Amino acid sequence: TSPHGQGLETAFKMIVAELLGVPIDAVNVVQSDTALVPRGMGTMGSRSLQIGGTAIYKTSELVVDKAKRLAAHLLEADVADIVVHEGEGVGVVGVPTTALSWAELAMAAGDPARRPADFEEGLRAELDFNQGEATYPFGAHIAVVEVDTETGRVELLRHVAVDDCGRVINPLLVAGQQHGGIAQGVAQALYEGVLYDDDGNPQTANLMDYAMPSAAELPSFEASNTETPTPLNPLGAKGIGEAGTIGSTPAAQNAVVDALSIFGIRHVDMPLTSERVWQAIRAAAHTG
């Protein structure tokens, strides 16, 4: 997977930092460098945390297990008595002062004289994680709109969203995904459309003609979450990237159609521009 503004680096760092008991700024995430990352697909399908994040989670566990074995050997203790001491390193349970730092363990892991005979050199791990099945996030979106029947102009007054993406690792990143998704979905419903003339020439070839809303056209969204962890990965994470776009588009369109139902209107094609809404009202009045 790769970052496209979702905050993946922060989420990935949080996973590693929690398991290794180190500060988040001590973790370095390398993205999309083909000299170091031999394979990958980019970001798609709202899968980055549940698939990529789980791969990081499970490899971090492997590194911790390896560090515990090495620490037990160096401290002459039983592996079962070795734990990660947050901010201190890896050492005997209840005795954080004797813990070995990650730097000390890394040096020992590279020294054949200090590591166990059956210990693979270095503190590293690699694996491929296959979840096997898809997860299914869910939620509810409600849009409140006001329609000017004289001009057809639609104003989104409120948008309330409650999305369940499983376990939330970083609430701020999840909220950002929701807000961005809602903005995109509402834009599809009310503003954005690719138009062609009778000869097939595009009439919306640049951002002067393509109606993309700014923050001025949108209210402050009210986004909340429920958490229903999935059993398909140890993080309990589901997707969130597309939840806002999926829920907001029909919510906004249905709200406009509901407002126009007093005229007997049952459907208006997206995007519900002022012209289309105005034409629908006039057509309904003429038919009536």
mmCIF file of C-alpha atoms in Angstrom:
data_model
loop_
_atom_site.group_PDB
_atom_site.id
_atom_site.type_symbol
_atom_site.label_atom_id
_atom_site.label_comp_id
_atom_site.label_asym_id
_atom_site.label_seq_id
_atom_site.Cartn_x
_atom_site.Cartn_y
_atom_site.Cartn_z
ATOM 1 C CA THR A 1 0.000 0.000 0.000
ATOM 2 C CA SER A 2 1.131 3.594 -0.307
ATOM 3 C CA PRO A 3 0.216 6.994 1.128
ATOM 4 C CA HIS A 4 -2.121 9.333 -0.730
ATOM 5 C CA GLY A 5 -2.918 11.713 2.092
ATOM 6 C CA GLN A 6 -4.679 9.210 4.384
ATOM 7 C CA GLY A 7 -2.132 9.486 7.193
ATOM 8 C CA LEU A 8 -0.954 5.890 6.754
ATOM 9 C CA GLU A 9 2.555 6.640 7.989
ATOM 10 C CA THR A 10 1.182 7.857 11.323
ATOM 11 C CA ALA A 11 -1.079 4.813 11.757
ATOM 12 C CA PHE A 12 1.711 2.393 10.832
ATOM 13 C CA LYS A 13 4.118 4.088 13.252
ATOM 14 C CA MET A 14 1.545 3.827 16.053
ATOM 15 C CA ILE A 15 1.248 0.055 15.565
ATOM 16 C CA VAL A 16 5.005 -0.529 15.705
ATOM 17 C CA ALA A 17 5.597 1.901 18.574
ATOM 18 C CA GLU A 18 2.938 0.252 20.733
ATOM 19 C CA LEU A 19 4.258 -3.275 20.233
ATOM 20 C CA LEU A 20 7.958 -2.400 20.623
ATOM 21 C CA GLY A 21 7.387 0.076 23.448
ATOM 22 C CA VAL A 22 9.319 2.860 21.711
ATOM 23 C CA PRO A 23 8.443 6.507 20.964
ATOM 24 C CA ILE A 24 6.481 6.990 17.757
ATOM 25 C CA ASP A 25 9.186 9.268 16.332
ATOM 26 C CA ALA A 26 11.699 6.422 16.667
ATOM 27 C CA VAL A 27 9.863 4.500 13.920
ATOM 28 C CA ASN A 28 10.762 5.127 10.283
ATOM 29 C CA VAL A 29 8.316 4.038 7.564
ATOM 30 C CA VAL A 30 9.711 3.548 4.061
ATOM 31 C CA GLN A 31 7.039 3.837 1.374
ATOM 32 C CA SER A 32 7.124 2.828 -2.302
ATOM 33 C CA ASP A 33 10.909 2.495 -2.647
ATOM 34 C CA THR A 34 11.312 -0.453 -5.015
ATOM 35 C CA ALA A 35 14.931 -0.876 -3.941
ATOM 36 C CA LEU A 36 13.709 -1.740 -0.442
ATOM 37 C CA VAL A 37 10.074 -2.812 -0.924
ATOM 38 C CA PRO A 38 10.099 -5.652 -3.473
ATOM 39 C CA ARG A 39 6.383 -5.859 -4.180
ATOM 40 C CA GLY A 40 3.101 -4.055 -3.603
ATOM 41 C CA MET A 41 -0.042 -2.651 -5.194
ATOM 42 C CA GLY A 42 -0.620 0.892 -3.987
ATOM 43 C CA THR A 43 -3.738 1.979 -2.164
ATOM 44 C CA MET A 44 -7.210 0.778 -3.124
ATOM 45 C CA GLY A 45 -10.230 -0.943 -1.683
ATOM 46 C CA SER A 46 -10.055 0.703 1.768
ATOM 47 C CA ARG A 47 -7.624 -2.028 2.778
ATOM 48 C CA SER A 48 -4.451 -0.238 3.850
ATOM 49 C CA LEU A 49 -4.825 -0.569 7.618
ATOM 50 C CA GLN A 50 -6.529 -3.947 7.757
ATOM 51 C CA ILE A 51 -4.062 -5.596 5.313
ATOM 52 C CA GLY A 52 -0.891 -3.478 5.356
ATOM 53 C CA GLY A 53 -1.340 -2.537 9.000
ATOM 54 C CA THR A 54 -1.845 -6.151 10.008
ATOM 55 C CA ALA A 55 1.279 -7.198 8.106
ATOM 56 C CA ILE A 56 3.189 -4.589 10.119
ATOM 57 C CA TYR A 57 1.511 -5.744 13.329
ATOM 58 C CA LYS A 58 2.395 -9.408 12.768
ATOM 59 C CA THR A 59 5.999 -8.708 11.701
ATOM 60 C CA SER A 60 6.416 -6.488 14.773
ATOM 61 C CA GLU A 61 5.244 -9.415 16.902
ATOM 62 C CA LEU A 62 7.844 -11.642 15.250
ATOM 63 C CA VAL A 63 10.573 -9.090 15.982
ATOM 64 C CA VAL A 64 9.431 -8.849 19.609
ATOM 65 C CA ASP A 65 9.473 -12.641 19.956
ATOM 66 C CA LYS A 66 12.965 -12.733 18.503
ATOM 67 C CA ALA A 67 14.110 -9.964 20.861
ATOM 68 C CA LYS A 68 12.694 -11.834 23.862
ATOM 69 C CA ARG A 69 14.625 -14.977 22.931
ATOM 70 C CA LEU A 70 17.816 -12.984 22.577
ATOM 71 C CA ALA A 71 17.266 -11.064 25.819
ATOM 72 C CA ALA A 72 16.562 -14.307 27.687
ATOM 73 C CA HIS A 73 19.856 -15.714 26.403
ATOM 74 C CA LEU A 74 21.850 -12.602 27.348
ATOM 75 C CA LEU A 75 20.222 -12.176 30.759
ATOM 76 C CA GLU A 76 20.256 -15.921 31.518
ATOM 77 C CA ALA A 77 16.512 -15.939 32.128
ATOM 78 C CA ASP A 78 13.523 -17.947 30.934
ATOM 79 C CA VAL A 79 11.863 -16.606 27.777
ATOM 80 C CA ALA A 80 8.505 -16.733 29.573
ATOM 81 C CA ASP A 81 9.830 -14.156 32.066
ATOM 82 C CA ILE A 82 10.899 -11.656 29.394
ATOM 83 C CA VAL A 83 8.649 -8.710 28.512
ATOM 84 C CA VAL A 84 8.815 -5.402 26.671
ATOM 85 C CA HIS A 85 9.298 -2.524 29.112
ATOM 86 C CA GLU A 86 7.853 0.590 27.533
ATOM 87 C CA GLY A 87 10.577 3.145 26.982
ATOM 88 C CA GLU A 88 13.221 0.860 28.485
ATOM 89 C CA GLY A 89 13.667 -2.067 26.108
ATOM 90 C CA VAL A 90 13.295 -5.813 26.642
ATOM 91 C CA GLY A 91 14.062 -7.541 29.924
ATOM 92 C CA VAL A 92 12.885 -9.573 32.879
ATOM 93 C CA VAL A 93 9.353 -8.888 34.078
ATOM 94 C CA GLY A 94 9.275 -6.567 37.084
ATOM 95 C CA VAL A 95 12.908 -5.508 36.633
ATOM 96 C CA PRO A 96 12.911 -2.725 34.002
ATOM 97 C CA THR A 97 16.316 -1.443 35.173
ATOM 98 C CA THR A 98 18.010 -4.535 33.757
ATOM 99 C CA ALA A 99 16.240 -4.288 30.388
ATOM 100 C CA LEU A 100 18.345 -4.311 27.238
ATOM 101 C CA SER A 101 17.675 -1.465 24.821
ATOM 102 C CA TRP A 102 16.688 -2.187 21.231
ATOM 103 C CA ALA A 103 20.060 -0.822 20.108
ATOM 104 C CA GLU A 104 21.873 -3.258 22.417
ATOM 105 C CA LEU A 105 19.741 -6.157 21.209
ATOM 106 C CA ALA A 106 20.304 -5.209 17.551
ATOM 107 C CA MET A 107 24.077 -5.220 18.093
ATOM 108 C CA ALA A 108 23.933 -8.551 19.893
ATOM 109 C CA ALA A 109 21.768 -10.036 17.118
ATOM 110 C CA GLY A 110 24.562 -9.264 14.674
ATOM 111 C CA ASP A 111 27.286 -10.811 16.819
ATOM 112 C CA PRO A 112 27.618 -14.614 16.504
ATOM 113 C CA ALA A 113 29.407 -14.759 19.833
ATOM 114 C CA ARG A 114 26.511 -13.195 21.731
ATOM 115 C CA ARG A 115 23.429 -14.730 20.135
ATOM 116 C CA PRO A 116 22.151 -18.315 20.540
ATOM 117 C CA ALA A 117 23.474 -20.894 18.098
ATOM 118 C CA ASP A 118 20.096 -21.371 16.404
ATOM 119 C CA PHE A 119 19.326 -17.628 16.248
ATOM 120 C CA GLU A 120 18.958 -16.105 12.784
ATOM 121 C CA GLU A 121 21.179 -13.057 12.419
ATOM 122 C CA GLY A 122 19.584 -9.652 12.912
ATOM 123 C CA LEU A 123 16.340 -8.390 14.409
ATOM 124 C CA ARG A 124 14.147 -8.499 11.352
ATOM 125 C CA ALA A 125 11.007 -10.219 10.090
ATOM 126 C CA GLU A 126 9.129 -10.484 6.827
ATOM 127 C CA LEU A 127 5.777 -12.009 5.923
ATOM 128 C CA ASP A 128 2.814 -11.746 3.582
ATOM 129 C CA PHE A 129 -0.578 -11.328 5.207
ATOM 130 C CA ASN A 130 -3.649 -12.676 3.431
ATOM 131 C CA GLN A 131 -6.894 -11.920 5.245
ATOM 132 C CA GLY A 132 -8.775 -14.489 3.185
ATOM 133 C CA GLU A 133 -12.120 -12.690 3.185
ATOM 134 C CA ALA A 134 -13.419 -9.147 2.868
ATOM 135 C CA THR A 135 -14.567 -7.102 5.839
ATOM 136 C CA TYR A 136 -17.858 -5.225 5.782
ATOM 137 C CA PRO A 137 -17.939 -1.795 7.419
ATOM 138 C CA PHE A 138 -21.354 -0.212 7.832
ATOM 139 C CA GLY A 139 -22.962 3.052 8.837
ATOM 140 C CA ALA A 140 -25.738 5.577 8.377
ATOM 141 C CA HIS A 141 -25.702 8.993 6.689
ATOM 142 C CA ILE A 142 -28.384 11.670 6.956
ATOM 143 C CA ALA A 143 -28.412 14.828 4.840
ATOM 144 C CA VAL A 144 -30.561 17.911 5.437
ATOM 145 C CA VAL A 145 -30.966 20.214 2.439
ATOM 146 C CA GLU A 146 -32.852 23.336 1.516
ATOM 147 C CA VAL A 147 -34.074 23.884 -2.046
ATOM 148 C CA ASP A 148 -34.853 27.309 -3.500
ATOM 149 C CA THR A 149 -37.872 26.550 -5.692
ATOM 150 C CA GLU A 150 -37.449 29.799 -7.660
ATOM 151 C CA THR A 151 -33.856 29.116 -8.753
ATOM 152 C CA GLY A 152 -33.384 25.380 -8.135
ATOM 153 C CA ARG A 153 -30.375 26.051 -5.919
ATOM 154 C CA VAL A 154 -29.666 23.332 -3.337
ATOM 155 C CA GLU A 155 -27.933 24.091 -0.047
ATOM 156 C CA LEU A 156 -26.674 21.318 2.199
ATOM 157 C CA LEU A 157 -27.519 22.465 5.721
ATOM 158 C CA ARG A 158 -26.371 19.441 7.753
ATOM 159 C CA HIS A 159 -24.759 16.099 7.146
ATOM 160 C CA VAL A 160 -24.638 13.550 9.971
ATOM 161 C CA ALA A 161 -22.594 10.374 9.545
ATOM 162 C CA VAL A 162 -22.019 7.416 11.854
ATOM 163 C CA ASP A 163 -19.589 4.880 10.391
ATOM 164 C CA ASP A 164 -18.324 1.604 11.818
ATOM 165 C CA CYS A 165 -14.834 0.731 10.570
ATOM 166 C CA GLY A 166 -14.002 -1.813 13.242
ATOM 167 C CA ARG A 167 -11.325 -0.879 15.755
ATOM 168 C CA VAL A 168 -10.248 2.748 15.415
ATOM 169 C CA ILE A 169 -6.467 3.120 15.665
ATOM 170 C CA ASN A 170 -6.331 6.903 15.237
ATOM 171 C CA PRO A 171 -9.636 8.811 15.661
ATOM 172 C CA LEU A 172 -8.297 11.948 13.971
ATOM 173 C CA LEU A 173 -7.289 10.053 10.825
ATOM 174 C CA VAL A 174 -10.656 8.282 10.706
ATOM 175 C CA ALA A 175 -12.497 11.602 11.026
ATOM 176 C CA GLY A 176 -10.377 13.023 8.214
ATOM 177 C CA GLN A 177 -11.301 10.092 5.982
ATOM 178 C CA GLN A 178 -14.982 10.601 6.818
ATOM 179 C CA HIS A 179 -14.957 14.337 6.142
ATOM 180 C CA GLY A 180 -13.079 13.955 2.874
ATOM 181 C CA GLY A 181 -15.354 11.136 1.754
ATOM 182 C CA ILE A 182 -18.513 13.071 2.587
ATOM 183 C CA ALA A 183 -17.261 16.071 0.640
ATOM 184 C CA GLN A 184 -16.573 13.884 -2.399
ATOM 185 C CA GLY A 185 -19.921 12.113 -2.173
ATOM 186 C CA VAL A 186 -21.916 15.329 -1.799
ATOM 187 C CA ALA A 187 -19.946 16.827 -4.696
ATOM 188 C CA GLN A 188 -20.967 13.894 -6.893
ATOM 189 C CA ALA A 189 -24.598 14.285 -5.890
ATOM 190 C CA LEU A 190 -24.905 18.052 -6.250
ATOM 191 C CA TYR A 191 -22.082 19.475 -8.351
ATOM 192 C CA GLU A 192 -19.722 17.315 -10.356
ATOM 193 C CA GLY A 193 -20.623 16.128 -13.845
ATOM 194 C CA VAL A 194 -18.747 15.519 -17.112
ATOM 195 C CA LEU A 195 -20.672 17.057 -20.014
ATOM 196 C CA TYR A 196 -20.258 16.663 -23.790
ATOM 197 C CA ASP A 197 -21.748 18.546 -26.725
ATOM 198 C CA ASP A 198 -23.613 16.848 -29.578
ATOM 199 C CA ASP A 199 -20.317 16.175 -31.377
ATOM 200 C CA GLY A 200 -18.771 14.442 -28.352
ATOM 201 C CA ASN A 201 -16.486 17.291 -27.329
ATOM 202 C CA PRO A 202 -16.012 17.635 -23.574
ATOM 203 C CA GLN A 203 -17.544 20.803 -22.142
ATOM 204 C CA THR A 204 -16.014 20.325 -18.696
ATOM 205 C CA ALA A 205 -12.363 19.971 -19.650
ATOM 206 C CA ASN A 206 -10.863 22.056 -16.843
ATOM 207 C CA LEU A 207 -11.637 23.306 -13.336
ATOM 208 C CA MET A 208 -13.118 26.533 -14.721
ATOM 209 C CA ASP A 209 -15.989 24.510 -16.171
ATOM 210 C CA TYR A 210 -16.077 21.427 -13.934
ATOM 211 C CA ALA A 211 -18.131 22.289 -10.842
ATOM 212 C CA MET A 212 -16.072 21.147 -7.876
ATOM 213 C CA PRO A 213 -17.252 22.613 -4.558
ATOM 214 C CA SER A 214 -14.981 24.296 -2.043
ATOM 215 C CA ALA A 215 -15.369 24.370 1.732
ATOM 216 C CA ALA A 216 -17.595 27.449 1.299
ATOM 217 C CA GLU A 217 -20.336 25.304 -0.262
ATOM 218 C CA LEU A 218 -20.305 22.689 2.482
ATOM 219 C CA PRO A 219 -21.354 22.728 6.159
ATOM 220 C CA SER A 220 -19.279 21.411 9.036
ATOM 221 C CA PHE A 221 -19.972 17.679 8.916
ATOM 222 C CA GLU A 222 -21.051 15.808 12.038
ATOM 223 C CA ALA A 223 -19.088 12.544 11.932
ATOM 224 C CA SER A 224 -19.107 9.868 14.625
ATOM 225 C CA ASN A 225 -18.153 6.207 14.912
ATOM 226 C CA THR A 226 -19.189 2.924 16.411
ATOM 227 C CA GLU A 227 -16.590 0.161 16.795
ATOM 228 C CA THR A 228 -17.361 -3.446 15.904
ATOM 229 C CA PRO A 229 -13.992 -5.228 15.514
ATOM 230 C CA THR A 230 -13.721 -7.814 12.767
ATOM 231 C CA PRO A 231 -12.352 -11.276 13.651
ATOM 232 C CA LEU A 232 -10.542 -11.484 10.294
ATOM 233 C CA ASN A 233 -7.427 -9.603 11.405
ATOM 234 C CA PRO A 234 -5.767 -9.071 14.794
ATOM 235 C CA LEU A 235 -6.239 -5.297 14.617
ATOM 236 C CA GLY A 236 -10.012 -5.720 14.300
ATOM 237 C CA ALA A 237 -9.853 -3.080 11.563
ATOM 238 C CA LYS A 238 -12.209 -2.598 8.621
ATOM 239 C CA GLY A 239 -12.137 -0.040 5.812
ATOM 240 C CA ILE A 240 -13.017 3.641 6.218
ATOM 241 C CA GLY A 241 -11.678 5.374 3.097
ATOM 242 C CA GLU A 242 -14.789 4.914 0.975
ATOM 243 C CA ALA A 243 -17.448 4.925 3.707
ATOM 244 C CA GLY A 244 -18.060 8.663 3.394
ATOM 245 C CA THR A 245 -18.373 8.579 -0.377
ATOM 246 C CA ILE A 246 -20.748 5.616 -0.352
ATOM 247 C CA GLY A 247 -23.115 6.974 2.302
ATOM 248 C CA SER A 248 -23.183 10.669 1.476
ATOM 249 C CA THR A 249 -24.105 10.548 -2.223
ATOM 250 C CA PRO A 250 -27.497 8.822 -1.904
ATOM 251 C CA ALA A 251 -28.211 10.714 1.325
ATOM 252 C CA ALA A 252 -27.791 14.079 -0.415
ATOM 253 C CA GLN A 253 -29.701 13.068 -3.534
ATOM 254 C CA ASN A 254 -32.552 11.489 -1.586
ATOM 255 C CA ALA A 255 -32.823 14.585 0.593
ATOM 256 C CA VAL A 256 -33.313 16.783 -2.473
ATOM 257 C CA VAL A 257 -35.851 14.399 -4.016
ATOM 258 C CA ASP A 258 -37.700 14.263 -0.704
ATOM 259 C CA ALA A 259 -37.852 18.068 -0.641
ATOM 260 C CA LEU A 260 -39.218 18.056 -4.196
ATOM 261 C CA SER A 261 -41.782 15.348 -3.490
ATOM 262 C CA ILE A 262 -44.428 18.016 -2.797
ATOM 263 C CA PHE A 263 -44.360 18.620 -6.572
ATOM 264 C CA GLY A 264 -44.789 14.900 -7.298
ATOM 265 C CA ILE A 265 -41.129 14.542 -8.277
ATOM 266 C CA ARG A 266 -39.738 11.080 -7.575
ATOM 267 C CA HIS A 267 -36.287 11.283 -9.204
ATOM 268 C CA VAL A 268 -33.704 13.769 -10.499
ATOM 269 C CA ASP A 269 -30.514 12.620 -12.221
ATOM 270 C CA MET A 270 -27.194 13.504 -10.605
ATOM 271 C CA PRO A 271 -25.645 15.961 -10.343
ATOM 272 C CA LEU A 272 -28.587 17.897 -8.959
ATOM 273 C CA THR A 273 -27.471 21.258 -10.298
ATOM 274 C CA SER A 274 -29.645 24.342 -9.981
ATOM 275 C CA GLU A 275 -30.614 24.033 -13.640
ATOM 276 C CA ARG A 276 -31.721 20.408 -13.353
ATOM 277 C CA VAL A 277 -33.690 20.995 -10.159
ATOM 278 C CA TRP A 278 -35.325 24.109 -11.616
ATOM 279 C CA GLN A 279 -36.233 22.212 -14.807
ATOM 280 C CA ALA A 280 -37.695 19.337 -12.786
ATOM 281 C CA ILE A 281 -39.873 21.759 -10.790
ATOM 282 C CA ARG A 282 -41.068 23.514 -13.952
ATOM 283 C CA ALA A 283 -41.774 20.217 -15.701
ATOM 284 C CA ALA A 284 -43.756 18.985 -12.702
ATOM 285 C CA ALA A 285 -45.752 22.229 -12.581
ATOM 286 C CA HIS A 286 -46.512 22.002 -16.289
ATOM 287 C CA THR A 287 -47.559 18.358 -15.995
ATOM 288 C CA GLY A 288 -49.716 19.111 -12.966
#
